[in-house]
JSON list of C-alpha atoms in Angstrom, two decimals:
[
{"chain": "Y", "resi": 1393, "resn": "UNK", "atom": "CA", "xyz": [168.83, 277.89, 165.50]},
{"chain": "Y", "resi": 1394, "resn": "UNK", "atom": "CA", "xyz": [168.70, 275.43, 168.34]},
{"chain": "Y", "resi": 1395, "resn": "UNK", "atom": "CA", "xyz": [166.81, 272.17, 167.79]},
{"chain": "Y", "resi": 1396, "resn": "UNK", "atom": "CA", "xyz": [165.80, 272.14, 171.46]},
{"chain": "Y", "resi": 1397, "resn": "UNK", "atom": "CA", "xyz": [164.34, 275.64, 171.25]},
{"chain": "Y", "resi": 1398, "resn": "UNK", "atom": "CA", "xyz": [162.40, 274.79, 168.10]},
{"chain": "Y", "resi": 1399, "resn": "UNK", "atom": "CA", "xyz": [161.13, 271.55, 169.71]},
{"chain": "Y", "resi": 1400, "resn": "UNK", "atom": "CA", "xyz": [160.00, 273.46, 172.81]},
{"chain": "Y", "resi": 1401, "resn": "UNK", "atom": "CA", "xyz": [158.11, 275.99, 170.65]},
{"chain": "Y", "resi": 1402, "resn": "UNK", "atom": "CA", "xyz": [156.69, 273.17, 168.50]},
{"chain": "Y", "resi": 1403, "resn": "UNK", "atom": "CA", "xyz": [155.33, 271.50, 171.65]},
{"chain": "Y", "resi": 1404, "resn": "UNK", "atom": "CA", "xyz": [153.75, 274.79, 172.67]},
{"chain": "Y", "resi": 1405, "resn": "UNK", "atom": "CA", "xyz": [152.19, 275.44, 169.27]},
{"chain": "Y", "resi": 1406, "resn": "UNK", "atom": "CA", "xyz": [151.01, 271.89, 168.57]},
{"chain": "Y", "resi": 1407, "resn": "UNK", "atom": "CA", "xyz": [149.98, 270.76, 172.05]},
{"chain": "Y", "resi": 1408, "resn": "UNK", "atom": "CA", "xyz": [151.55, 267.36, 171.30]},
{"chain": "Y", "resi": 1409, "resn": "UNK", "atom": "CA", "xyz": [153.32, 265.22, 173.89]},
{"chain": "Y", "resi": 1410, "resn": "UNK", "atom": "CA", "xyz": [157.06, 264.59, 173.64]},
{"chain": "Y", "resi": 1411, "resn": "UNK", "atom": "CA", "xyz": [156.49, 260.99, 172.56]},
{"chain": "Y", "resi": 1412, "resn": "UNK", "atom": "CA", "xyz": [154.48, 262.10, 169.52]},
{"chain": "Y", "resi": 1413, "resn": "UNK", "atom": "CA", "xyz": [156.89, 264.94, 168.77]},
{"chain": "Y", "resi": 1414, "resn": "UNK", "atom": "CA", "xyz": [159.86, 262.53, 168.72]},
{"chain": "Y", "resi": 1415, "resn": "UNK", "atom": "CA", "xyz": [158.30, 260.82, 165.69]},
{"chain": "Y", "resi": 1416, "resn": "UNK", "atom": "CA", "xyz": [158.55, 264.10, 163.77]},
{"chain": "Y", "resi": 1417, "resn": "UNK", "atom": "CA", "xyz": [162.07, 265.22, 164.66]},
{"chain": "Y", "resi": 1418, "resn": "UNK", "atom": "CA", "xyz": [163.34, 264.60, 161.13]},
{"chain": "Y", "resi": 1419, "resn": "UNK", "atom": "CA", "xyz": [160.68, 266.89, 159.67]},
{"chain": "Y", "resi": 1420, "resn": "UNK", "atom": "CA", "xyz": [161.47, 269.56, 162.24]},
{"chain": "Y", "resi": 1421, "resn": "UNK", "atom": "CA", "xyz": [165.20, 269.24, 161.52]},
{"chain": "Y", "resi": 1422, "resn": "UNK", "atom": "CA", "xyz": [164.51, 269.64, 157.81]},
{"chain": "Y", "resi": 1423, "resn": "UNK", "atom": "CA", "xyz": [162.50, 272.77, 158.52]},
{"chain": "Y", "resi": 1424, "resn": "UNK", "atom": "CA", "xyz": [165.38, 274.23, 160.53]},
{"chain": "Y", "resi": 1425, "resn": "UNK", "atom": "CA", "xyz": [167.78, 273.54, 157.66]},
{"chain": "Y", "resi": 1426, "resn": "UNK", "atom": "CA", "xyz": [165.33, 275.10, 155.19]},
{"chain": "Y", "resi": 1427, "resn": "UNK", "atom": "CA", "xyz": [165.07, 278.25, 157.33]},
{"chain": "Y", "resi": 1428, "resn": "UNK", "atom": "CA", "xyz": [168.81, 278.52, 157.69]},
{"chain": "Y", "resi": 1429, "resn": "UNK", "atom": "CA", "xyz": [169.29, 278.20, 153.94]},
{"chain": "Y", "resi": 1430, "resn": "UNK", "atom": "CA", "xyz": [166.89, 281.12, 153.32]},
{"chain": "Y", "resi": 1431, "resn": "UNK", "atom": "CA", "xyz": [168.33, 283.61, 155.81]},
{"chain": "Y", "resi": 1432, "resn": "UNK", "atom": "CA", "xyz": [169.01, 287.18, 154.60]},
{"chain": "Y", "resi": 1433, "resn": "UNK", "atom": "CA", "xyz": [171.16, 288.08, 157.62]},
{"chain": "Y", "resi": 1434, "resn": "UNK", "atom": "CA", "xyz": [174.39, 286.43, 158.75]},
{"chain": "Y", "resi": 1435, "resn": "UNK", "atom": "CA", "xyz": [174.43, 287.64, 162.35]},
{"chain": "Y", "resi": 1436, "resn": "UNK", "atom": "CA", "xyz": [171.09, 287.59, 164.19]},
{"chain": "Y", "resi": 1437, "resn": "UNK", "atom": "CA", "xyz": [170.26, 289.39, 167.39]},
{"chain": "Y", "resi": 1438, "resn": "UNK", "atom": "CA", "xyz": [168.71, 287.42, 170.27]},
{"chain": "Y", "resi": 1439, "resn": "UNK", "atom": "CA", "xyz": [165.31, 288.86, 169.47]},
{"chain": "Y", "resi": 1440, "resn": "UNK", "atom": "CA", "xyz": [165.61, 287.89, 165.80]},
{"chain": "Y", "resi": 1441, "resn": "UNK", "atom": "CA", "xyz": [166.71, 284.36, 166.80]},
{"chain": "Y", "resi": 1442, "resn": "UNK", "atom": "CA", "xyz": [163.69, 284.04, 169.07]},
{"chain": "Y", "resi": 1443, "resn": "UNK", "atom": "CA", "xyz": [161.35, 285.27, 166.30]},
{"chain": "Y", "resi": 1444, "resn": "UNK", "atom": "CA", "xyz": [162.95, 282.89, 163.81]},
{"chain": "Y", "resi": 1445, "resn": "UNK", "atom": "CA", "xyz": [162.74, 279.96, 166.25]},
{"chain": "Y", "resi": 1446, "resn": "UNK", "atom": "CA", "xyz": [159.02, 280.53, 166.81]},
{"chain": "Y", "resi": 1447, "resn": "UNK", "atom": "CA", "xyz": [158.34, 280.91, 163.06]},
{"chain": "Y", "resi": 1448, "resn": "UNK", "atom": "CA", "xyz": [160.25, 277.69, 162.36]},
{"chain": "Y", "resi": 1449, "resn": "UNK", "atom": "CA", "xyz": [158.18, 275.88, 164.98]},
{"chain": "Y", "resi": 1450, "resn": "UNK", "atom": "CA", "xyz": [154.96, 277.17, 163.40]},
{"chain": "Y", "resi": 1451, "resn": "UNK", "atom": "CA", "xyz": [156.19, 276.13, 159.94]},
{"chain": "Y", "resi": 1452, "resn": "UNK", "atom": "CA", "xyz": [157.08, 272.69, 161.32]},
{"chain": "Y", "resi": 1453, "resn": "UNK", "atom": "CA", "xyz": [153.58, 272.43, 162.79]},
{"chain": "Y", "resi": 1454, "resn": "UNK", "atom": "CA", "xyz": [152.09, 273.39, 159.44]},
{"chain": "Y", "resi": 1455, "resn": "UNK", "atom": "CA", "xyz": [154.14, 270.66, 157.71]},
{"chain": "Y", "resi": 1456, "resn": "UNK", "atom": "CA", "xyz": [153.10, 268.19, 160.43]},
{"chain": "Y", "resi": 1457, "resn": "UNK", "atom": "CA", "xyz": [149.46, 269.13, 159.91]},
{"chain": "Y", "resi": 1458, "resn": "UNK", "atom": "CA", "xyz": [149.74, 268.67, 156.15]},
{"chain": "Y", "resi": 1459, "resn": "UNK", "atom": "CA", "xyz": [151.28, 265.26, 156.56]},
{"chain": "Y", "resi": 1460, "resn": "UNK", "atom": "CA", "xyz": [148.90, 263.97, 159.23]},
{"chain": "Y", "resi": 1461, "resn": "UNK", "atom": "CA", "xyz": [145.67, 265.48, 157.90]},
{"chain": "Y", "resi": 1462, "resn": "UNK", "atom": "CA", "xyz": [145.59, 263.21, 154.83]},
{"chain": "Y", "resi": 1463, "resn": "UNK", "atom": "CA", "xyz": [145.94, 260.06, 156.93]},
{"chain": "Y", "resi": 1464, "resn": "UNK", "atom": "CA", "xyz": [143.22, 260.91, 159.47]},
{"chain": "Y", "resi": 1465, "resn": "UNK", "atom": "CA", "xyz": [139.64, 259.96, 158.90]},
{"chain": "Y", "resi": 1466, "resn": "UNK", "atom": "CA", "xyz": [137.26, 262.80, 158.30]},
{"chain": "Y", "resi": 1467, "resn": "UNK", "atom": "CA", "xyz": [134.28, 261.17, 160.04]},
{"chain": "Y", "resi": 1468, "resn": "UNK", "atom": "CA", "xyz": [133.87, 258.50, 162.70]},
{"chain": "Y", "resi": 1469, "resn": "UNK", "atom": "CA", "xyz": [130.64, 257.14, 164.14]},
{"chain": "Y", "resi": 1470, "resn": "UNK", "atom": "CA", "xyz": [130.20, 254.66, 167.00]},
{"chain": "Y", "resi": 1471, "resn": "UNK", "atom": "CA", "xyz": [126.59, 254.19, 167.98]},
{"chain": "Y", "resi": 1472, "resn": "UNK", "atom": "CA", "xyz": [125.12, 257.58, 168.88]},
{"chain": "Y", "resi": 1473, "resn": "UNK", "atom": "CA", "xyz": [128.53, 259.24, 169.08]},
{"chain": "Y", "resi": 1474, "resn": "UNK", "atom": "CA", "xyz": [129.75, 260.91, 165.88]},
{"chain": "Y", "resi": 1475, "resn": "UNK", "atom": "CA", "xyz": [133.10, 262.70, 165.55]},
{"chain": "Y", "resi": 1476, "resn": "UNK", "atom": "CA", "xyz": [133.80, 264.84, 162.50]},
{"chain": "Y", "resi": 1477, "resn": "UNK", "atom": "CA", "xyz": [137.23, 266.25, 161.81]},
{"chain": "Y", "resi": 1478, "resn": "UNK", "atom": "CA", "xyz": [137.02, 269.37, 159.79]},
{"chain": "Y", "resi": 1479, "resn": "UNK", "atom": "CA", "xyz": [139.68, 271.10, 157.77]},
{"chain": "Y", "resi": 1480, "resn": "UNK", "atom": "CA", "xyz": [139.72, 273.67, 160.55]},
{"chain": "Y", "resi": 1481, "resn": "UNK", "atom": "CA", "xyz": [142.99, 272.27, 161.98]},
{"chain": "Y", "resi": 1482, "resn": "UNK", "atom": "CA", "xyz": [144.70, 272.57, 158.62]},
{"chain": "Y", "resi": 1483, "resn": "UNK", "atom": "CA", "xyz": [143.26, 276.04, 157.98]},
{"chain": "Y", "resi": 1484, "resn": "UNK", "atom": "CA", "xyz": [144.35, 277.17, 161.46]},
{"chain": "Y", "resi": 1485, "resn": "UNK", "atom": "CA", "xyz": [147.90, 275.90, 160.90]},
{"chain": "Y", "resi": 1486, "resn": "UNK", "atom": "CA", "xyz": [148.04, 277.59, 157.50]},
{"chain": "Y", "resi": 1487, "resn": "UNK", "atom": "CA", "xyz": [146.79, 280.89, 158.96]},
{"chain": "Y", "resi": 1488, "resn": "UNK", "atom": "CA", "xyz": [149.34, 280.69, 161.76]},
{"chain": "Y", "resi": 1489, "resn": "UNK", "atom": "CA", "xyz": [152.12, 280.08, 159.24]},
{"chain": "Y", "resi": 1490, "resn": "UNK", "atom": "CA", "xyz": [151.02, 282.96, 156.99]},
{"chain": "Y", "resi": 1491, "resn": "UNK", "atom": "CA", "xyz": [151.00, 285.31, 160.01]},
{"chain": "Y", "resi": 1492, "resn": "UNK", "atom": "CA", "xyz": [154.47, 284.19, 161.19]},
{"chain": "Y", "resi": 1493, "resn": "UNK", "atom": "CA", "xyz": [155.83, 284.44, 157.65]},
{"chain": "Y", "resi": 1494, "resn": "UNK", "atom": "CA", "xyz": [154.70, 288.05, 157.37]},
{"chain": "Y", "resi": 1495, "resn": "UNK", "atom": "CA", "xyz": [156.33, 288.88, 160.71]},
{"chain": "Y", "resi": 1496, "resn": "UNK", "atom": "CA", "xyz": [159.79, 287.60, 159.77]},
{"chain": "Y", "resi": 1497, "resn": "UNK", "atom": "CA", "xyz": [160.02, 289.06, 156.27]},
{"chain": "Y", "resi": 1498, "resn": "UNK", "atom": "CA", "xyz": [162.86, 291.30, 157.48]},
{"chain": "Y", "resi": 1499, "resn": "UNK", "atom": "CA", "xyz": [164.95, 288.26, 158.50]},
{"chain": "Y", "resi": 1500, "resn": "UNK", "atom": "CA", "xyz": [164.20, 285.59, 155.93]},
{"chain": "Y", "resi": 1501, "resn": "UNK", "atom": "CA", "xyz": [162.92, 285.57, 152.38]},
{"chain": "Y", "resi": 1502, "resn": "UNK", "atom": "CA", "xyz": [160.45, 282.90, 151.26]},
{"chain": "Y", "resi": 1503, "resn": "UNK", "atom": "CA", "xyz": [159.49, 284.68, 148.05]},
{"chain": "Y", "resi": 1504, "resn": "UNK", "atom": "CA", "xyz": [160.97, 282.94, 145.02]},
{"chain": "Y", "resi": 1505, "resn": "UNK", "atom": "CA", "xyz": [159.54, 285.47, 142.57]},
{"chain": "Y", "resi": 1506, "resn": "UNK", "atom": "CA", "xyz": [161.90, 288.07, 141.17]},
{"chain": "Y", "resi": 1507, "resn": "UNK", "atom": "CA", "xyz": [162.25, 290.32, 138.17]},
{"chain": "Y", "resi": 1508, "resn": "UNK", "atom": "CA", "xyz": [165.48, 290.51, 136.26]},
{"chain": "Y", "resi": 1509, "resn": "UNK", "atom": "CA", "xyz": [166.60, 292.76, 133.52]},
{"chain": "Y", "resi": 1510, "resn": "UNK", "atom": "CA", "xyz": [167.53, 291.29, 130.15]},
{"chain": "Y", "resi": 1511, "resn": "UNK", "atom": "CA", "xyz": [169.80, 293.21, 127.84]},
{"chain": "Y", "resi": 1512, "resn": "UNK", "atom": "CA", "xyz": [169.09, 292.85, 124.13]}
]
C-alpha cells in the first residue's frame, strides 16, 4: 500500500487540510502496517489494492476521530452563540469503518475469534 494513496484518501474522507494531516502521519503509517500484517492474500489486484487503500484511510480516520474526540470540548458558549459537539462525528467514523470492514473481508481478516479442536 502506498502512503501517498492512503493520505490522499484520508484527506478525502476526513476533509482535513494537509497541514493538519501531517500531524497524524505516524498514526496513518501504523494503520498501513497493521493492514499489511493482517492480509490474507499475497498478490493483490489493482482493484483490491484500491479497496484496501480506501479502507485503510477510513480506519485511519476512525483512529484519528477516537484520538481527537476525547480532547475536544463537548460544549462551548460565547454570549448568545452556543456550539455543541455531539458524538455524531465519532459515530459516523465508526459506521464508516464498519461498512468498509465488511467490504474487504475477502482481502483481510480482522476477526481474532477462532475455534480450534482439542484432542483428549
